[in-house]
mmCIF file of C-alpha atoms (C1' of nucleotides) in Angstrom:
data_model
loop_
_atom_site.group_PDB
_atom_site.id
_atom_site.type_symbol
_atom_site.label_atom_id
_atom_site.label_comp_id
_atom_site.label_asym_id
_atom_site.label_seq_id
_atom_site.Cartn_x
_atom_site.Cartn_y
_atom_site.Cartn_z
ATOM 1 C CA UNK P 17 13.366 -2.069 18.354
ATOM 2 C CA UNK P 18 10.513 -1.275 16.593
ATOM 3 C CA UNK P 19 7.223 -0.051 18.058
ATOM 4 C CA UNK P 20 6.098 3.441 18.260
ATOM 5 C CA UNK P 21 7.722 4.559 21.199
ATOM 6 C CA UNK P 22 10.962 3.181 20.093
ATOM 7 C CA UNK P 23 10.951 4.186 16.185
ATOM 8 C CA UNK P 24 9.884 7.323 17.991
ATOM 9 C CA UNK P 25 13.342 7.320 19.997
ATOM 10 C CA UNK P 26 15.034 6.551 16.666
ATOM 11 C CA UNK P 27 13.530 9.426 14.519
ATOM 12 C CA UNK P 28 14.478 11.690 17.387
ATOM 13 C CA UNK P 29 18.170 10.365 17.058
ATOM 14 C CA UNK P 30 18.062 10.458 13.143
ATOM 15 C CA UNK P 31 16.939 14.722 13.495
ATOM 16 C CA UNK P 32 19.969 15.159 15.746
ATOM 17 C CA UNK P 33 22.326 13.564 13.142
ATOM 18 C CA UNK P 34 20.869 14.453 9.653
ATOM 19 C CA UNK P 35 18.801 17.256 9.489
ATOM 20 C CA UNK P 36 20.052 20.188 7.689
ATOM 21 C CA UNK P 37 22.678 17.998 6.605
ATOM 22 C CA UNK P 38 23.802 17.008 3.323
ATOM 23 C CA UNK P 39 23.753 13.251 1.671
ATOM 24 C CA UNK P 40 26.878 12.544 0.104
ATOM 25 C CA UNK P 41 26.104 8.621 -0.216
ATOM 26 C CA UNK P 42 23.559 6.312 1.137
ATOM 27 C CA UNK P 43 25.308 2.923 0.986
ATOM 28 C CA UNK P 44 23.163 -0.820 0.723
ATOM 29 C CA UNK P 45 25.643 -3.243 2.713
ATOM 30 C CA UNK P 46 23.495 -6.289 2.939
ATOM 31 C CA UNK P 47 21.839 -8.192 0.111
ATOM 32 C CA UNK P 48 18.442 -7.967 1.607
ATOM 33 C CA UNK P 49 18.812 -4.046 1.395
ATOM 34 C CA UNK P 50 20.147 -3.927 -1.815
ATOM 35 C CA UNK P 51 17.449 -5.765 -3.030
ATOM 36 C CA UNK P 52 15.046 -3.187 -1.905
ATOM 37 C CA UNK P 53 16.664 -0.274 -3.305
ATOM 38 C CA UNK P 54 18.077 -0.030 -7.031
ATOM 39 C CA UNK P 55 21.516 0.842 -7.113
ATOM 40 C CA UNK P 56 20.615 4.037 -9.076
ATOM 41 C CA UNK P 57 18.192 5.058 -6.570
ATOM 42 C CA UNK P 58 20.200 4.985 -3.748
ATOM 43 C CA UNK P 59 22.845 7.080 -6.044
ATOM 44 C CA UNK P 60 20.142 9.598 -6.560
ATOM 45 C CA UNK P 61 20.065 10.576 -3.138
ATOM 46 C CA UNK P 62 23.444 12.106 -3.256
ATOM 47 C CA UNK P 63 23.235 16.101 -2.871
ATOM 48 C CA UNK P 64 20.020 15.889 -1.279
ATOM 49 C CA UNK P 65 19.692 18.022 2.248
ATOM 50 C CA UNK P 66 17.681 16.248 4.976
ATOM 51 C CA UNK P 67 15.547 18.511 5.755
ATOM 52 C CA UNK P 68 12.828 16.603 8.085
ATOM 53 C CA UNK P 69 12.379 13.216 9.658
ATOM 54 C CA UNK P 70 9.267 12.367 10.576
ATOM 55 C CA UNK P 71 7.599 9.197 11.983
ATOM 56 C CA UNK P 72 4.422 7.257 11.234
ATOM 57 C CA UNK P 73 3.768 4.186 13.309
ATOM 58 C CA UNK P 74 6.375 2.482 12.712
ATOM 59 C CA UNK P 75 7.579 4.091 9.284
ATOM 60 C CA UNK P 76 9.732 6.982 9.619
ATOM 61 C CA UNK P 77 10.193 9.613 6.720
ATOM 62 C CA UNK P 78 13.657 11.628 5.779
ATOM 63 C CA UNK P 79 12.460 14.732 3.575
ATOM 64 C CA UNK P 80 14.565 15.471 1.144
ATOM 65 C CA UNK P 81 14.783 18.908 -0.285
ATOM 66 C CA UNK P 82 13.426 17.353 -4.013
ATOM 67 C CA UNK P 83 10.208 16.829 -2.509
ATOM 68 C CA UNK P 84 10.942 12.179 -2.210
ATOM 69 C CA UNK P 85 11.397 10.407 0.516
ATOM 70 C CA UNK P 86 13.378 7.856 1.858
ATOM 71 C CA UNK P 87 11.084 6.009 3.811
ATOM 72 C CA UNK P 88 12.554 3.868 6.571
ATOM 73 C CA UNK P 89 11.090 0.553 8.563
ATOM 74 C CA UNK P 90 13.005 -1.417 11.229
ATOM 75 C CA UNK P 91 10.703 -3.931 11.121
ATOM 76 C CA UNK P 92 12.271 -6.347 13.863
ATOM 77 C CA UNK P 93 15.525 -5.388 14.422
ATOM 78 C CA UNK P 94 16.770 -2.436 12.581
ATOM 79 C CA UNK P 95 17.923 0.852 14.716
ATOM 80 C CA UNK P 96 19.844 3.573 14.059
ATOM 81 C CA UNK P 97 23.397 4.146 15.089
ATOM 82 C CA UNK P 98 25.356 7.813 15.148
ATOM 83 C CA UNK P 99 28.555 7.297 13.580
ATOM 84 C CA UNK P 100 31.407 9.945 13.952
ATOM 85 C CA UNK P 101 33.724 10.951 11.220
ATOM 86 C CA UNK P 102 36.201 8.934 10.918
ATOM 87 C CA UNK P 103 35.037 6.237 13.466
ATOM 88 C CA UNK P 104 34.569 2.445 12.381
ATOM 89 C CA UNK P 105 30.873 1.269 11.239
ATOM 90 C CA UNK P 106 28.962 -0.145 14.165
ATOM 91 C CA UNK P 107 27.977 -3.832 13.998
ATOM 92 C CA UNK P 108 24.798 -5.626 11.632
ATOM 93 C CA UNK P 109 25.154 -2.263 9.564
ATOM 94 C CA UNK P 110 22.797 -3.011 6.517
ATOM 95 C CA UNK P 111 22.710 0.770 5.219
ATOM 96 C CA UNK P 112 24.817 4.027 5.978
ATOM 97 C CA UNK P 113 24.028 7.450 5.049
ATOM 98 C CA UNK P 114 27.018 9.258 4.921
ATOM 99 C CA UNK P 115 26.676 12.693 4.723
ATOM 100 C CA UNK P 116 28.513 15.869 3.798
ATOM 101 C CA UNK P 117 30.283 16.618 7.236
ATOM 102 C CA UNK P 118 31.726 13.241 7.701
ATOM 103 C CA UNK P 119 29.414 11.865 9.800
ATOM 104 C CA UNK P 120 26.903 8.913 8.909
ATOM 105 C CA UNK P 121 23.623 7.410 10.298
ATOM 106 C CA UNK P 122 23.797 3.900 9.927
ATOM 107 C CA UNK P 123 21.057 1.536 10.277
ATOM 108 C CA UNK P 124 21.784 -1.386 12.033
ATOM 109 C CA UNK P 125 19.804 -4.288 11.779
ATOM 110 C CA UNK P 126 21.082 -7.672 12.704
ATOM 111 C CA UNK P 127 18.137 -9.597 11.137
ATOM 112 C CA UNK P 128 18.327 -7.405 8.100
ATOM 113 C CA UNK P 129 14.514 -7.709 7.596
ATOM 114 C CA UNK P 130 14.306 -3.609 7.589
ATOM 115 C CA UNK P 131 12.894 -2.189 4.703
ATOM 116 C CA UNK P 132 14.129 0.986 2.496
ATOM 117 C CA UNK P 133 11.882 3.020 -0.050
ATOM 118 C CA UNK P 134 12.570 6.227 -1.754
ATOM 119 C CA UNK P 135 9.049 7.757 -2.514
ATOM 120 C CA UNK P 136 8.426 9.971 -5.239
ATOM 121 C CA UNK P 137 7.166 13.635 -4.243
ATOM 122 C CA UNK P 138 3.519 13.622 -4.003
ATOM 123 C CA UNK P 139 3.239 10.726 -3.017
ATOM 124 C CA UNK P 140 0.502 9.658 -0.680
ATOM 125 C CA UNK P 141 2.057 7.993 2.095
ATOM 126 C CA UNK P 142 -0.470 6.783 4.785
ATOM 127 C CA UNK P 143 -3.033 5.215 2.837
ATOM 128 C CA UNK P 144 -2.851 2.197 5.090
ATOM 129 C CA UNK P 145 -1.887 3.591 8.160
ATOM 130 C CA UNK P 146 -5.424 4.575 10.247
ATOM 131 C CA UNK P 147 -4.561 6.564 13.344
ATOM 132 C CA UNK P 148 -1.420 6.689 15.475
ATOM 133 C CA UNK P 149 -1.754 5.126 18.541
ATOM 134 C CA UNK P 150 -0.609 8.771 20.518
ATOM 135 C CA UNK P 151 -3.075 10.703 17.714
ATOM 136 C CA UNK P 152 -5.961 12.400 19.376
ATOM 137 C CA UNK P 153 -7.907 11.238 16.409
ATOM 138 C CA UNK P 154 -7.422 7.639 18.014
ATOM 139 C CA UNK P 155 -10.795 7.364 19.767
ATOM 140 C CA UNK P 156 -13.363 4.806 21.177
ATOM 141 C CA UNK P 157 -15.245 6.720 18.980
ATOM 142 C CA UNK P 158 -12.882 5.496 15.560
ATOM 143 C CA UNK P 159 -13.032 2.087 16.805
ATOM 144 C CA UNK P 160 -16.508 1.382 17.081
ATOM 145 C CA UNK P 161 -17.400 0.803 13.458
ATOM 146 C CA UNK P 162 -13.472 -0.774 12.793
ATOM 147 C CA UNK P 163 -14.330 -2.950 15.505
ATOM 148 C CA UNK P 164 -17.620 -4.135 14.764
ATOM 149 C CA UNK P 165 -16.518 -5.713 11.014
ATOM 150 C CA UNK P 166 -13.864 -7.292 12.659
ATOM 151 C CA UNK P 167 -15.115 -10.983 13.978
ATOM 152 C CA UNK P 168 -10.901 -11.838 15.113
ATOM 153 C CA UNK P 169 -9.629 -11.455 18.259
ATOM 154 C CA UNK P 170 -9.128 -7.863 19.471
ATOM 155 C CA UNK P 171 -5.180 -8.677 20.634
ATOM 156 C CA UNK P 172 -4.570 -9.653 16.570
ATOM 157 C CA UNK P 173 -6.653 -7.234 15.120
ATOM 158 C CA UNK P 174 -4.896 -4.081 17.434
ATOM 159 C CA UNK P 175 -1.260 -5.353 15.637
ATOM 160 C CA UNK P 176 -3.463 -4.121 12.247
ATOM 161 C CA UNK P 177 -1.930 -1.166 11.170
ATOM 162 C CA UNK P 178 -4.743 -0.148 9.124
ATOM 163 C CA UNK P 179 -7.113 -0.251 13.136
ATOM 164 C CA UNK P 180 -4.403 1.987 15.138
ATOM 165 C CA UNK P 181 -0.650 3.002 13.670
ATOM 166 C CA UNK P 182 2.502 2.100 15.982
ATOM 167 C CA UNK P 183 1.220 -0.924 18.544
ATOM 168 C CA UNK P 184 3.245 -4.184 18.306
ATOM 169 C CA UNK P 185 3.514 -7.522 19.773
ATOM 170 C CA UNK P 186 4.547 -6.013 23.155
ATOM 171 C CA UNK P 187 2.545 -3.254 23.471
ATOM 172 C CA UNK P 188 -0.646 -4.771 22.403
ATOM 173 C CA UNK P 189 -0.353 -7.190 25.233
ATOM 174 C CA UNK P 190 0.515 -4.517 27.588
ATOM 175 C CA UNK P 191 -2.930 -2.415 26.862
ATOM 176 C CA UNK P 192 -4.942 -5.249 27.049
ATOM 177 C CA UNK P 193 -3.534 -6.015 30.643
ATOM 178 C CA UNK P 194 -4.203 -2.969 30.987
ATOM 179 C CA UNK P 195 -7.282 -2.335 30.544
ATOM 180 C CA UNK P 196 -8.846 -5.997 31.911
ATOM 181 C CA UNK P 197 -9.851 -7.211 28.491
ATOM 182 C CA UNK P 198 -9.332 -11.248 27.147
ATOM 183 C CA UNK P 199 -7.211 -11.060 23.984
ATOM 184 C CA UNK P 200 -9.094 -13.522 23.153
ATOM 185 C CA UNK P 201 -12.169 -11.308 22.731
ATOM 186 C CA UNK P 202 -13.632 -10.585 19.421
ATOM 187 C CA UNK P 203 -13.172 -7.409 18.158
ATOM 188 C CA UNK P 204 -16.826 -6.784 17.697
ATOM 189 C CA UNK P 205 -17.871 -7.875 20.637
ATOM 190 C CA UNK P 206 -16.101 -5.436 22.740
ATOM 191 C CA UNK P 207 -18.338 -3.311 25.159
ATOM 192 C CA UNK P 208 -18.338 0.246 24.511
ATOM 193 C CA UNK P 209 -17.179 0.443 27.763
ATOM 194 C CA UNK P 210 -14.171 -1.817 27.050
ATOM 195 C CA UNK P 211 -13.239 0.538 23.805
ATOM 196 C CA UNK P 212 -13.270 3.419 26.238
ATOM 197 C CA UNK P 213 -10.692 1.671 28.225
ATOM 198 C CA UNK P 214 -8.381 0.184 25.396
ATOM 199 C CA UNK P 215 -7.927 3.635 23.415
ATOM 200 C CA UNK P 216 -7.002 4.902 27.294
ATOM 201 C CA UNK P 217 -4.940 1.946 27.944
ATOM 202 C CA UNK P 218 -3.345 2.127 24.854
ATOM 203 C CA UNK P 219 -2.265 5.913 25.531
ATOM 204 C CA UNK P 220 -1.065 5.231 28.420
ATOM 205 C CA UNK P 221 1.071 2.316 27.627
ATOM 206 C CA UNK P 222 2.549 4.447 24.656
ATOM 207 C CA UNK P 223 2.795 7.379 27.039
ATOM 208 C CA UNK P 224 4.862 5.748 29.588
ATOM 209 C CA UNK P 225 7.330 3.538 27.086
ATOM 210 C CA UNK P 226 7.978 7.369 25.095
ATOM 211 C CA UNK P 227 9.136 8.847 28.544
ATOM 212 C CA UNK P 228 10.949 5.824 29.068
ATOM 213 C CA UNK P 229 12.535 6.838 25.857
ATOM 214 C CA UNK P 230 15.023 4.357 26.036
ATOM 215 C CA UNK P 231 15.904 0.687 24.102
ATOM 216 C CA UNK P 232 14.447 -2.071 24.835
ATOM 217 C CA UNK P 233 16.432 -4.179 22.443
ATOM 218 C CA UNK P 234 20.205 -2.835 22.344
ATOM 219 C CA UNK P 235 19.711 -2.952 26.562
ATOM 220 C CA UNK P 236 19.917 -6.326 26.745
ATOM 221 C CA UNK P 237 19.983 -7.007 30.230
ATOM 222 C CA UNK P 238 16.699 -8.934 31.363
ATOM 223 C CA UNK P 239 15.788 -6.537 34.400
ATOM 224 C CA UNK P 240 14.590 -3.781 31.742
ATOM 225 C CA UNK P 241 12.297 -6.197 30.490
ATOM 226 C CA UNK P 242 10.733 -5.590 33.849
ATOM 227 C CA UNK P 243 8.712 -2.266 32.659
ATOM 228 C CA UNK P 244 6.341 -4.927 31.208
ATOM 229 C CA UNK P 245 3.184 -6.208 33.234
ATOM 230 C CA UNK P 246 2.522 -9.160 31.408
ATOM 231 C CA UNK P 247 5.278 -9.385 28.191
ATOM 232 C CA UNK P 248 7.831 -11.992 28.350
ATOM 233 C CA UNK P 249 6.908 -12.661 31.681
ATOM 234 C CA UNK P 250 4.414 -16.804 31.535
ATOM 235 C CA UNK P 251 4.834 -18.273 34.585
ATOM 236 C CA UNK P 252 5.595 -15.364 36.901
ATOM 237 C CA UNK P 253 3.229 -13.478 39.008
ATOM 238 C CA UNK P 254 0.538 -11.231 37.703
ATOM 239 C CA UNK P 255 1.361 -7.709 39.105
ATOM 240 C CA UNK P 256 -2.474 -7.247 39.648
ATOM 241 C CA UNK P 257 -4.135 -10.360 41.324
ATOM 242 C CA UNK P 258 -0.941 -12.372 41.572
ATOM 243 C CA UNK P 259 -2.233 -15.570 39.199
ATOM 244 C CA UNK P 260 0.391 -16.637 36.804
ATOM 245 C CA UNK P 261 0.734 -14.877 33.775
ATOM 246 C CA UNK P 262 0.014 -17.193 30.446
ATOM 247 C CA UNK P 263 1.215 -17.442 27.206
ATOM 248 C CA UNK P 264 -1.097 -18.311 24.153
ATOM 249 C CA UNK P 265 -0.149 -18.062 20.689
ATOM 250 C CA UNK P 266 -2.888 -16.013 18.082
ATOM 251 C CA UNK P 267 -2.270 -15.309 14.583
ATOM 252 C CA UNK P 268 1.304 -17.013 15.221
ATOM 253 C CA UNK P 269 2.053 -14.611 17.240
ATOM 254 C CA UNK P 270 2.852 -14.812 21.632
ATOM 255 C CA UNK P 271 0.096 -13.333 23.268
ATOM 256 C CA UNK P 272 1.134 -12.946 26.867
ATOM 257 C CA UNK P 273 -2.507 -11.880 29.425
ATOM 258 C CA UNK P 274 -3.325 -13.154 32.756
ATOM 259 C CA UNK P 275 -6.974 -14.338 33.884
ATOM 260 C CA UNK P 276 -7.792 -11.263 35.492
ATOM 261 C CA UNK P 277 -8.526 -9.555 32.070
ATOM 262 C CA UNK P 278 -12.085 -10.465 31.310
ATOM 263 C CA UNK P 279 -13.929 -12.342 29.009
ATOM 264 C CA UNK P 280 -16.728 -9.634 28.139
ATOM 265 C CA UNK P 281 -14.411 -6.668 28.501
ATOM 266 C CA UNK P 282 -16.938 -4.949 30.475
ATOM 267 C CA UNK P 283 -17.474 -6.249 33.467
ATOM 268 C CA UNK P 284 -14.123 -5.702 34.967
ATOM 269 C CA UNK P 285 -13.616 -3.333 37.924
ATOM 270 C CA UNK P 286 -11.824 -0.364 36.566
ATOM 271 C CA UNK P 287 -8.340 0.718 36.051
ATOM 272 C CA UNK P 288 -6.011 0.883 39.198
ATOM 273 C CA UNK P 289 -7.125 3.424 41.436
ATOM 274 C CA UNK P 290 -5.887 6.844 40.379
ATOM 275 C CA UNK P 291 -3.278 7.865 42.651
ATOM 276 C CA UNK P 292 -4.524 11.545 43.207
ATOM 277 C CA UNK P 293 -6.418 11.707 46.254
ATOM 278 C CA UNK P 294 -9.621 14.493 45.843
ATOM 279 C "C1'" DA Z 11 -6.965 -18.540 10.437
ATOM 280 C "C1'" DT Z 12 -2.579 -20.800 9.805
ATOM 281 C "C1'" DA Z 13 2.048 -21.767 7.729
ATOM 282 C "C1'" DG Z 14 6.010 -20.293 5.557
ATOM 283 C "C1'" DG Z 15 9.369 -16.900 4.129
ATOM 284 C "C1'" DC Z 16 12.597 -13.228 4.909
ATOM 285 C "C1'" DC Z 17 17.434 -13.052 8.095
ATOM 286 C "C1'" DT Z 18 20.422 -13.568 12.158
ATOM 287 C "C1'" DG Z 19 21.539 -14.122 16.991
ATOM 288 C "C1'" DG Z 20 20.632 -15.573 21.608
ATOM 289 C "C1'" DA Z 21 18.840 -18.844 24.968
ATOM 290 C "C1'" DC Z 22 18.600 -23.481 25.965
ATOM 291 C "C1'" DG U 4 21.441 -28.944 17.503
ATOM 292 C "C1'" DT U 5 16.234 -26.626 18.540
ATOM 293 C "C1'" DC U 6 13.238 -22.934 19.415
ATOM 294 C "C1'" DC U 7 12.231 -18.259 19.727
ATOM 295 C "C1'" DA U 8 12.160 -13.278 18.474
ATOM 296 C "C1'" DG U 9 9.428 -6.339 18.762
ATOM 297 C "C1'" DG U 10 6.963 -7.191 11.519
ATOM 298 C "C1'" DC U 11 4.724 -8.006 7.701
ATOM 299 C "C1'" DC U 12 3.921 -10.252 3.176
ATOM 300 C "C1'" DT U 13 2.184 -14.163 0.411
ATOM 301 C "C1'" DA U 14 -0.123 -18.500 -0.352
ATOM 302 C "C1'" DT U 15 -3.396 -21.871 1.093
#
DNA sequence: ATAGGCCTGGAC
DNA sequence: GTCCAGGCCTAT
């Protein structure tokens, strides 16, 4: 479950459970996680305290009290799951963090692609990362000279970490719905116009799915899908101008739009209506 | 830019 | 059985 919003969710869960606690053992259950973390490593984490967990894009941090990190990403599939002392391991555990009163955090992951690091202290962390997507430092104004070396399509080049931290597959079709712009657009040749309306439409996508607060994944049932305009959703009515929403495929990745998002980007009547009368 | 790899489960 | 999946890396 792994955009923003959602590692977001997680991070909040993994505070409630580990911080100020701590680490007796963090156990590698899967083969692709043990591969990722030498055995001594993972024993060196014993008799640290958790004593943050932060979240960037999609990473998420535990600070330990020597100053490393253990540096989380779900990737596709990995979440976190409380478990109480005493009680069973949930299913597609890959890793558990047991700590000192009993109680664990275990990440469950049933693809096992999720990725564990422990990072020295010092390190520097984000040098990849450019803004997060909810980070006031996210601006038309930061995108104008990203954009213009870019000569890709804008829906591929929005998954690059390096543009904007925390969008995904889902969400970067969502913003572009939102605000009216082709996916298929270059990058560069966005309108200024347009770049005003993606770093809004991009807040307010990430805005609504953090209040939502909830899992998409773990959920399940097909009516949640439903919070999406355009995601998962070819064939079925556009929620705007009622055309069918299509499914392309860029960078090997599902790129869900309808044909009411425009070519240029610019030319596009804007966003809904606000609601608030004046 | 595209294909393949990592893994497994769910939909068909 | 086949295809697809919210990510991201490498090779071509």
């Amino acid at each position: 479950m792994p955009e923003l919003p959602e590692v977001e969710a997680a991070a909040a869960l993994a505070r409630r459970v580990a911080i100020g606690r701590v680490i007796t053992s963090l156990r590698l259950l899967h083969p692709a996680q043990r591969r990722q973390l030498p055995a001594g490593v993972a024993r060196s984490l014993a008799g640290e305290v958790v004593v943050a967990v932060e979240r960037r894009g999609k990473v998420q941090r535990l600070r330990l009290t020597s100053g490393r990190c253990l540096e989380v990403h779900f990737r596709m599939t990995g979440d976190w799951a409380p478990v109480a002392a005493g009680d069973p391991l949930p299913d597609h555990a890959r890793a558990v963090l047991h700590l000192q009163d009993g109680t664990a955090l275990a990440l469950t992951d049933p693809r096992a692609l999720s990725v564990l690091a422990v990072r020295p202290a010092g390190a520097r962390l984000d040098a990849d990362l450019g803004p997060d997507a909810t980070d006031p430092r996210f601006t038309a104004d930061w995108l104008a000279p990203v954009l213009a070396r870019r000569r890709a399509a804008i829906k591929p080049v929005l998954l690059d970490q390096r543009v904007v931290a925390g969008i995904g597959n889902i969400y970067a079709s969502e913003a572009l719905w939102h605000a009216r712009i082709d996916p298929r657009t270059s990058a560069h040749r966005l309108t200024a116009d347009a770049r005003v309306r993606l770093v809004r439409s991009v807040r307010h996508v990430m805005a609504v799915a953090l209040r939502h607060g909830e899992r998409y994944y773990d959920s399940g049932s097909p009516a949640d899908a439903r919070r999406f305009a355009v995601y998962g959703r070819e064939g079925e009515r556009c929620r705007r101008c009622g055309r069918a929403v299509r499914r392309i495929v860029q960078a090997g990745r599902s790129t869900y739009w309808c044909a009411c998002q425009t070519k240029r980007g610019d030319r596009a009547a804007p966003p809904p209506p606000a609601r608030r009368p004046r």
